[in-house]
Amino acid sequence: MYQHLLNLFFPKSCAGCHSFLLTDELVICTQCRHEIPLTNHHKIEQNEVIQKFYGRITLEFGASLFYFHKKGIVQEMMHKLKYKGHQEIGTTVGHWYAKELKNLEQIKNIDYIIPVPLHKKRLRERGYNQVEGFGKALSKNLNIPYEDHVLHRKLHTKTQTNKDLLGRIDVIDSVFEASFSENHHGKHFLLIDDVITTGSTLESCSRALLKIPDVKISIVCMAMSHQ
Ligand SMILES: [Zn+2]
């Protein structure tokens, strides 16, 4: 009732199209929910996420919930999540994806959910890691611990520019590092991020995690860029 009155005086707007939300609509309106481009990756064995990392990282499982198109609903949502403080978007997407992933065999042996970390300076500026709401909602619904202390970002990625190819690979490998104990040996990590574009961030995160003996890597993202 209170929420209803609140919405009456301060209607919330859809994160995809700016139209006002009805009381029972969460984050995006019913029309956007129908129009949002779903990948159905979790139903496809050799899907585009797995293919993206061919020859780079061997994944146990990989999937993205949405396709990301320029000027589309998903771009609007990701922008609001990342730059406008709308952390509830990540949480809602996490609950949504958890429902799809819950009964998959590949999900059942995952030990930890690990977010792609922000640099400390960026974290201070923004106040939150945009992947956290997504990761914690997955964690809660899939019953897998959320662990944001294993992976760290050491340098600003800006230092990658203007290097030759070999130099650049060195820098990418040194951007992330894993702090681990024997408890992390042999574990299966689910790396999560907001949007996959080239995959280079996730690749370097995976390389850092693969320094832990006998680990397995899976990747789940909210969206994947698509032409
Ligand atoms: Zn909408």
PDB file of C-alpha atoms and ligand atoms in Angstrom:
ATOM      1  CA  MET A   1       0.000   0.000   0.000  1.00  0.00           C
ATOM      2  CA  TYR A   2       2.744   2.399   1.040  1.00  0.00           C
ATOM      3  CA  GLN A   3       4.766   1.455  -2.054  1.00  0.00           C
ATOM      4  CA  HIS A   4       1.658   2.003  -4.159  1.00  0.00           C
ATOM      5  CA  LEU A   5       1.206   5.530  -2.789  1.00  0.00           C
ATOM      6  CA  LEU A   6       4.892   6.220  -3.216  1.00  0.00           C
ATOM      7  CA  ASN A   7       4.662   5.167  -6.852  1.00  0.00           C
ATOM      8  CA  LEU A   8       1.601   7.347  -7.316  1.00  0.00           C
ATOM      9  CA  PHE A   9       3.471  10.461  -6.249  1.00  0.00           C
ATOM     10  CA  PHE A  10       6.939   9.504  -7.414  1.00  0.00           C
ATOM     11  CA  PRO A  11       6.417   7.051 -10.264  1.00  0.00           C
ATOM     12  CA  LYS A  12       9.526   5.103 -11.152  1.00  0.00           C
ATOM     13  CA  SER A  13      10.550   4.997 -14.770  1.00  0.00           C
ATOM     14  CA  CYS A  14      11.514   1.984 -16.838  1.00  0.00           C
ATOM     15  CA  ALA A  15      15.293   1.444 -17.054  1.00  0.00           C
ATOM     16  CA  GLY A  16      14.885   0.553 -20.731  1.00  0.00           C
ATOM     17  CA  CYS A  17      12.513   3.139 -22.215  1.00  0.00           C
ATOM     18  CA  HIS A  18      11.717   5.822 -19.566  1.00  0.00           C
ATOM     19  CA  SER A  19       7.956   5.164 -19.519  1.00  0.00           C
ATOM     20  CA  PHE A  20       6.463   5.071 -16.003  1.00  0.00           C
ATOM     21  CA  LEU A  21       6.404   1.697 -14.281  1.00  0.00           C
ATOM     22  CA  LEU A  22       3.192   0.169 -12.980  1.00  0.00           C
ATOM     23  CA  THR A  23       3.171  -0.999  -9.354  1.00  0.00           C
ATOM     24  CA  ASP A  24       3.866  -4.623 -10.242  1.00  0.00           C
ATOM     25  CA  GLU A  25       6.592  -3.873 -12.781  1.00  0.00           C
ATOM     26  CA  LEU A  26      10.167  -4.176 -11.545  1.00  0.00           C
ATOM     27  CA  VAL A  27      12.993  -2.079 -13.087  1.00  0.00           C
ATOM     28  CA  ILE A  28      11.751  -2.499 -16.676  1.00  0.00           C
ATOM     29  CA  CYS A  29       8.252  -2.283 -18.110  1.00  0.00           C
ATOM     30  CA  THR A  30       6.326  -5.241 -19.516  1.00  0.00           C
ATOM     31  CA  GLN A  31       6.929  -4.136 -23.097  1.00  0.00           C
ATOM     32  CA  CYS A  32      10.713  -3.887 -22.614  1.00  0.00           C
ATOM     33  CA  ARG A  33      10.672  -7.272 -20.872  1.00  0.00           C
ATOM     34  CA  HIS A  34       9.112  -8.735 -24.026  1.00  0.00           C
ATOM     35  CA  GLU A  35      11.387  -6.871 -26.421  1.00  0.00           C
ATOM     36  CA  ILE A  36      14.680  -7.303 -24.610  1.00  0.00           C
ATOM     37  CA  PRO A  37      16.976  -9.464 -26.791  1.00  0.00           C
ATOM     38  CA  LEU A  38      17.649 -12.773 -25.002  1.00  0.00           C
ATOM     39  CA  THR A  39      20.546 -14.980 -26.125  1.00  0.00           C
ATOM     40  CA  ASN A  40      19.287 -18.305 -24.715  1.00  0.00           C
ATOM     41  CA  HIS A  41      22.976 -19.211 -24.318  1.00  0.00           C
ATOM     42  CA  HIS A  42      22.265 -21.509 -21.391  1.00  0.00           C
ATOM     43  CA  LYS A  43      20.348 -23.794 -23.775  1.00  0.00           C
ATOM     44  CA  ILE A  44      23.164 -23.913 -26.370  1.00  0.00           C
ATOM     45  CA  GLU A  45      26.270 -26.003 -25.694  1.00  0.00           C
ATOM     46  CA  GLN A  46      28.814 -24.297 -27.987  1.00  0.00           C
ATOM     47  CA  ASN A  47      27.326 -20.822 -27.624  1.00  0.00           C
ATOM     48  CA  GLU A  48      28.901 -17.475 -28.561  1.00  0.00           C
ATOM     49  CA  VAL A  49      30.470 -16.909 -25.144  1.00  0.00           C
ATOM     50  CA  ILE A  50      32.248 -20.289 -25.255  1.00  0.00           C
ATOM     51  CA  GLN A  51      33.270 -19.558 -28.869  1.00  0.00           C
ATOM     52  CA  LYS A  52      34.578 -16.109 -27.974  1.00  0.00           C
ATOM     53  CA  PHE A  53      37.162 -17.697 -25.678  1.00  0.00           C
ATOM     54  CA  TYR A  54      38.216 -20.517 -28.023  1.00  0.00           C
ATOM     55  CA  GLY A  55      42.016 -20.729 -28.013  1.00  0.00           C
ATOM     56  CA  ARG A  56      42.207 -18.237 -25.139  1.00  0.00           C
ATOM     57  CA  ILE A  57      40.611 -19.806 -22.061  1.00  0.00           C
ATOM     58  CA  THR A  58      38.965 -23.209 -21.708  1.00  0.00           C
ATOM     59  CA  LEU A  59      35.620 -22.613 -20.076  1.00  0.00           C
ATOM     60  CA  GLU A  60      33.517 -25.176 -18.260  1.00  0.00           C
ATOM     61  CA  PHE A  61      30.452 -23.034 -18.945  1.00  0.00           C
ATOM     62  CA  GLY A  62      29.839 -19.606 -20.439  1.00  0.00           C
ATOM     63  CA  ALA A  63      26.686 -17.569 -21.023  1.00  0.00           C
ATOM     64  CA  SER A  64      25.254 -14.090 -21.240  1.00  0.00           C
ATOM     65  CA  LEU A  65      21.579 -13.331 -20.598  1.00  0.00           C
ATOM     66  CA  PHE A  66      21.066 -10.448 -23.057  1.00  0.00           C
ATOM     67  CA  TYR A  67      22.457  -9.129 -26.308  1.00  0.00           C
ATOM     68  CA  PHE A  68      23.776  -5.584 -26.078  1.00  0.00           C
ATOM     69  CA  HIS A  69      22.996  -3.354 -29.053  1.00  0.00           C
ATOM     70  CA  LYS A  70      23.941   0.293 -29.458  1.00  0.00           C
ATOM     71  CA  LYS A  71      20.964   2.486 -28.489  1.00  0.00           C
ATOM     72  CA  GLY A  72      18.965  -0.562 -27.393  1.00  0.00           C
ATOM     73  CA  ILE A  73      17.136  -1.358 -24.143  1.00  0.00           C
ATOM     74  CA  VAL A  74      20.136  -3.185 -22.715  1.00  0.00           C
ATOM     75  CA  GLN A  75      22.561  -0.348 -23.389  1.00  0.00           C
ATOM     76  CA  GLU A  76      20.191   1.996 -21.572  1.00  0.00           C
ATOM     77  CA  MET A  77      19.951  -0.384 -18.613  1.00  0.00           C
ATOM     78  CA  MET A  78      23.714  -0.932 -18.402  1.00  0.00           C
ATOM     79  CA  HIS A  79      24.352   2.803 -18.575  1.00  0.00           C
ATOM     80  CA  LYS A  80      21.971   3.455 -15.673  1.00  0.00           C
ATOM     81  CA  LEU A  81      23.504   0.641 -13.678  1.00  0.00           C
ATOM     82  CA  LYS A  82      27.065   1.793 -14.253  1.00  0.00           C
ATOM     83  CA  TYR A  83      26.848   5.569 -14.163  1.00  0.00           C
ATOM     84  CA  LYS A  84      23.550   6.591 -12.561  1.00  0.00           C
ATOM     85  CA  GLY A  85      23.608   4.627  -9.332  1.00  0.00           C
ATOM     86  CA  HIS A  86      20.790   2.233 -10.293  1.00  0.00           C
ATOM     87  CA  GLN A  87      22.196  -0.837  -8.572  1.00  0.00           C
ATOM     88  CA  GLU A  88      18.732  -2.425  -8.418  1.00  0.00           C
ATOM     89  CA  ILE A  89      19.098  -3.136 -12.155  1.00  0.00           C
ATOM     90  CA  GLY A  90      21.949  -5.575 -11.511  1.00  0.00           C
ATOM     91  CA  THR A  91      20.023  -7.214  -8.687  1.00  0.00           C
ATOM     92  CA  THR A  92      16.929  -7.702 -10.854  1.00  0.00           C
ATOM     93  CA  VAL A  93      18.982  -9.142 -13.726  1.00  0.00           C
ATOM     94  CA  GLY A  94      20.679 -11.496 -11.247  1.00  0.00           C
ATOM     95  CA  HIS A  95      17.349 -12.825  -9.943  1.00  0.00           C
ATOM     96  CA  TRP A  96      16.130 -13.209 -13.526  1.00  0.00           C
ATOM     97  CA  TYR A  97      19.219 -15.131 -14.692  1.00  0.00           C
ATOM     98  CA  ALA A  98      19.364 -17.312 -11.571  1.00  0.00           C
ATOM     99  CA  LYS A  99      15.918 -18.706 -12.441  1.00  0.00           C
ATOM    100  CA  GLU A 100      17.225 -19.777 -15.858  1.00  0.00           C
ATOM    101  CA  LEU A 101      20.513 -21.191 -14.588  1.00  0.00           C
ATOM    102  CA  LYS A 102      19.295 -22.910 -11.417  1.00  0.00           C
ATOM    103  CA  ASN A 103      18.696 -26.369 -12.832  1.00  0.00           C
ATOM    104  CA  LEU A 104      21.731 -26.602 -15.116  1.00  0.00           C
ATOM    105  CA  GLU A 105      24.200 -29.399 -14.397  1.00  0.00           C
ATOM    106  CA  GLN A 106      27.154 -27.113 -15.244  1.00  0.00           C
ATOM    107  CA  ILE A 107      26.188 -24.731 -12.437  1.00  0.00           C
ATOM    108  CA  LYS A 108      25.996 -27.349  -9.723  1.00  0.00           C
ATOM    109  CA  ASN A 109      29.728 -27.798  -9.121  1.00  0.00           C
ATOM    110  CA  ILE A 110      30.650 -24.097  -8.980  1.00  0.00           C
ATOM    111  CA  ASP A 111      32.354 -23.153  -5.705  1.00  0.00           C
ATOM    112  CA  TYR A 112      32.640 -19.356  -5.855  1.00  0.00           C
ATOM    113  CA  ILE A 113      31.166 -16.408  -7.751  1.00  0.00           C
ATOM    114  CA  ILE A 114      33.945 -13.885  -8.480  1.00  0.00           C
ATOM    115  CA  PRO A 115      33.218 -10.380  -9.825  1.00  0.00           C
ATOM    116  CA  VAL A 116      35.576  -8.625 -12.242  1.00  0.00           C
ATOM    117  CA  PRO A 117      37.104  -6.123  -9.795  1.00  0.00           C
ATOM    118  CA  LEU A 118      37.198  -2.371 -10.229  1.00  0.00           C
ATOM    119  CA  HIS A 119      40.354  -0.460  -9.467  1.00  0.00           C
ATOM    120  CA  LYS A 120      40.223   0.953  -5.910  1.00  0.00           C
ATOM    121  CA  LYS A 121      40.256   4.506  -7.225  1.00  0.00           C
ATOM    122  CA  ARG A 122      37.319   3.819  -9.567  1.00  0.00           C
ATOM    123  CA  LEU A 123      35.471   2.065  -6.743  1.00  0.00           C
ATOM    124  CA  ARG A 124      35.879   5.150  -4.559  1.00  0.00           C
ATOM    125  CA  GLU A 125      34.634   7.439  -7.327  1.00  0.00           C
ATOM    126  CA  ARG A 126      31.599   5.315  -8.216  1.00  0.00           C
ATOM    127  CA  GLY A 127      30.922   4.006  -4.735  1.00  0.00           C
ATOM    128  CA  TYR A 128      30.024   0.512  -5.930  1.00  0.00           C
ATOM    129  CA  ASN A 129      31.087  -2.218  -8.319  1.00  0.00           C
ATOM    130  CA  GLN A 130      28.316  -2.394 -10.918  1.00  0.00           C
ATOM    131  CA  VAL A 131      28.544  -6.204 -10.992  1.00  0.00           C
ATOM    132  CA  GLU A 132      27.968  -6.652  -7.258  1.00  0.00           C
ATOM    133  CA  GLY A 133      24.151  -6.608  -7.266  1.00  0.00           C
ATOM    134  CA  PHE A 134      24.090  -9.131 -10.121  1.00  0.00           C
ATOM    135  CA  GLY A 135      26.632 -11.382  -8.375  1.00  0.00           C
ATOM    136  CA  LYS A 136      24.938 -11.266  -4.989  1.00  0.00           C
ATOM    137  CA  ALA A 137      21.525 -12.059  -6.477  1.00  0.00           C
ATOM    138  CA  LEU A 138      23.045 -15.045  -8.307  1.00  0.00           C
ATOM    139  CA  SER A 139      24.793 -16.073  -5.096  1.00  0.00           C
ATOM    140  CA  LYS A 140      21.616 -15.941  -3.032  1.00  0.00           C
ATOM    141  CA  ASN A 141      19.464 -17.838  -5.531  1.00  0.00           C
ATOM    142  CA  LEU A 142      22.037 -20.419  -6.612  1.00  0.00           C
ATOM    143  CA  ASN A 143      23.450 -20.899  -3.120  1.00  0.00           C
ATOM    144  CA  ILE A 144      27.046 -20.270  -4.203  1.00  0.00           C
ATOM    145  CA  PRO A 145      29.252 -17.940  -2.122  1.00  0.00           C
ATOM    146  CA  TYR A 146      30.083 -14.499  -3.542  1.00  0.00           C
ATOM    147  CA  GLU A 147      33.808 -13.918  -3.121  1.00  0.00           C
ATOM    148  CA  ASP A 148      35.244 -10.494  -3.947  1.00  0.00           C
ATOM    149  CA  HIS A 149      38.579 -10.830  -2.139  1.00  0.00           C
ATOM    150  CA  VAL A 150      40.313 -13.337  -4.417  1.00  0.00           C
ATOM    151  CA  LEU A 151      40.787 -11.206  -7.533  1.00  0.00           C
ATOM    152  CA  HIS A 152      42.386  -7.741  -7.457  1.00  0.00           C
ATOM    153  CA  ARG A 153      43.089  -5.114 -10.074  1.00  0.00           C
ATOM    154  CA  LYS A 154      46.608  -3.767  -9.841  1.00  0.00           C
ATOM    155  CA  LEU A 155      46.877  -1.096 -12.521  1.00  0.00           C
ATOM    156  CA  HIS A 156      44.620   1.176 -14.491  1.00  0.00           C
ATOM    157  CA  THR A 157      43.884  -0.491 -17.836  1.00  0.00           C
ATOM    158  CA  LYS A 158      44.770   2.787 -19.567  1.00  0.00           C
ATOM    159  CA  THR A 159      48.407   1.717 -19.409  1.00  0.00           C
ATOM    160  CA  GLN A 160      47.590  -0.847 -22.138  1.00  0.00           C
ATOM    161  CA  THR A 161      47.415   1.752 -24.897  1.00  0.00           C
ATOM    162  CA  ASN A 162      50.359   2.586 -27.123  1.00  0.00           C
ATOM    163  CA  LYS A 163      52.209  -0.647 -26.456  1.00  0.00           C
ATOM    164  CA  ASP A 164      53.296  -3.118 -29.056  1.00  0.00           C
ATOM    165  CA  LEU A 165      51.526  -6.450 -29.099  1.00  0.00           C
ATOM    166  CA  LEU A 166      53.985  -8.269 -26.871  1.00  0.00           C
ATOM    167  CA  GLY A 167      54.176  -5.393 -24.417  1.00  0.00           C
ATOM    168  CA  ARG A 168      50.422  -5.273 -24.258  1.00  0.00           C
ATOM    169  CA  ILE A 169      50.085  -8.938 -23.389  1.00  0.00           C
ATOM    170  CA  ASP A 170      52.520  -8.429 -20.507  1.00  0.00           C
ATOM    171  CA  VAL A 171      50.467  -5.554 -19.188  1.00  0.00           C
ATOM    172  CA  ILE A 172      47.145  -7.403 -19.526  1.00  0.00           C
ATOM    173  CA  ASP A 173      48.561 -10.298 -17.543  1.00  0.00           C
ATOM    174  CA  SER A 174      49.691  -7.997 -14.801  1.00  0.00           C
ATOM    175  CA  VAL A 175      46.443  -6.005 -14.431  1.00  0.00           C
ATOM    176  CA  PHE A 176      44.768  -8.639 -12.263  1.00  0.00           C
ATOM    177  CA  GLU A 177      46.196 -10.850  -9.569  1.00  0.00           C
ATOM    178  CA  ALA A 178      44.706 -13.532  -7.383  1.00  0.00           C
ATOM    179  CA  SER A 179      45.250 -13.802  -3.629  1.00  0.00           C
ATOM    180  CA  PHE A 180      44.540 -17.329  -2.574  1.00  0.00           C
ATOM    181  CA  SER A 181      45.137 -19.987   0.032  1.00  0.00           C
ATOM    182  CA  GLU A 182      45.113 -23.765  -0.198  1.00  0.00           C
ATOM    183  CA  ASN A 183      41.337 -23.616   0.279  1.00  0.00           C
ATOM    184  CA  HIS A 184      41.068 -22.238  -3.258  1.00  0.00           C
ATOM    185  CA  HIS A 185      43.059 -25.027  -4.914  1.00  0.00           C
ATOM    186  CA  GLY A 186      41.019 -27.195  -7.252  1.00  0.00           C
ATOM    187  CA  LYS A 187      37.943 -24.960  -7.084  1.00  0.00           C
ATOM    188  CA  HIS A 188      35.538 -23.992  -9.849  1.00  0.00           C
ATOM    189  CA  PHE A 189      35.177 -20.207 -10.180  1.00  0.00           C
ATOM    190  CA  LEU A 190      32.303 -18.429 -11.883  1.00  0.00           C
ATOM    191  CA  LEU A 191      33.615 -15.100 -13.155  1.00  0.00           C
ATOM    192  CA  ILE A 192      30.928 -12.479 -13.680  1.00  0.00           C
ATOM    193  CA  ASP A 193      30.853  -9.149 -15.514  1.00  0.00           C
ATOM    194  CA  ASP A 194      28.303  -6.681 -16.885  1.00  0.00           C
ATOM    195  CA  VAL A 195      29.027  -6.635 -20.647  1.00  0.00           C
ATOM    196  CA  ILE A 196      31.335  -8.829 -22.761  1.00  0.00           C
ATOM    197  CA  THR A 197      32.803  -6.962 -25.727  1.00  0.00           C
ATOM    198  CA  THR A 198      36.264  -8.198 -26.771  1.00  0.00           C
ATOM    199  CA  GLY A 199      36.534 -10.493 -23.763  1.00  0.00           C
ATOM    200  CA  SER A 200      40.041  -9.267 -22.941  1.00  0.00           C
ATOM    201  CA  THR A 201      39.183  -8.241 -19.362  1.00  0.00           C
ATOM    202  CA  LEU A 202      37.610 -11.611 -18.629  1.00  0.00           C
ATOM    203  CA  GLU A 203      40.551 -13.324 -20.301  1.00  0.00           C
ATOM    204  CA  SER A 204      43.075 -11.580 -18.079  1.00  0.00           C
ATOM    205  CA  CYS A 205      40.953 -12.246 -14.967  1.00  0.00           C
ATOM    206  CA  SER A 206      40.842 -15.908 -15.950  1.00  0.00           C
ATOM    207  CA  ARG A 207      44.617 -16.013 -16.428  1.00  0.00           C
ATOM    208  CA  ALA A 208      45.103 -14.591 -12.940  1.00  0.00           C
ATOM    209  CA  LEU A 209      42.743 -17.192 -11.453  1.00  0.00           C
ATOM    210  CA  LEU A 210      44.410 -19.990 -13.427  1.00  0.00           C
ATOM    211  CA  LYS A 211      47.592 -19.359 -11.427  1.00  0.00           C
ATOM    212  CA  ILE A 212      45.763 -21.107  -8.579  1.00  0.00           C
ATOM    213  CA  PRO A 213      46.477 -24.849  -8.923  1.00  0.00           C
ATOM    214  CA  ASP A 214      43.859 -27.082 -10.620  1.00  0.00           C
ATOM    215  CA  VAL A 215      41.056 -24.521 -10.903  1.00  0.00           C
ATOM    216  CA  LYS A 216      38.192 -24.468 -13.405  1.00  0.00           C
ATOM    217  CA  ILE A 217      36.670 -21.318 -14.891  1.00  0.00           C
ATOM    218  CA  SER A 218      33.154 -20.450 -16.016  1.00  0.00           C
ATOM    219  CA  ILE A 219      31.844 -17.050 -17.125  1.00  0.00           C
ATOM    220  CA  VAL A 220      28.387 -15.511 -16.799  1.00  0.00           C
ATOM    221  CA  CYS A 221      27.548 -11.954 -17.866  1.00  0.00           C
ATOM    222  CA  MET A 222      24.458  -9.789 -18.055  1.00  0.00           C
ATOM    223  CA  ALA A 223      25.010  -8.854 -21.692  1.00  0.00           C
ATOM    224  CA  MET A 224      27.177  -9.520 -24.723  1.00  0.00           C
ATOM    225  CA  SER A 225      27.777  -6.996 -27.482  1.00  0.00           C
ATOM    226  CA  HIS A 226      26.202  -8.019 -30.761  1.00  0.00           C
ATOM    227  CA  GLN A 227      26.240  -6.504 -34.232  1.00  0.00           C
TER     228      GLN A 227
HETATM  229 ZN    ZN B   1      10.276   0.028 -20.949  1.00  0.00          ZN
END
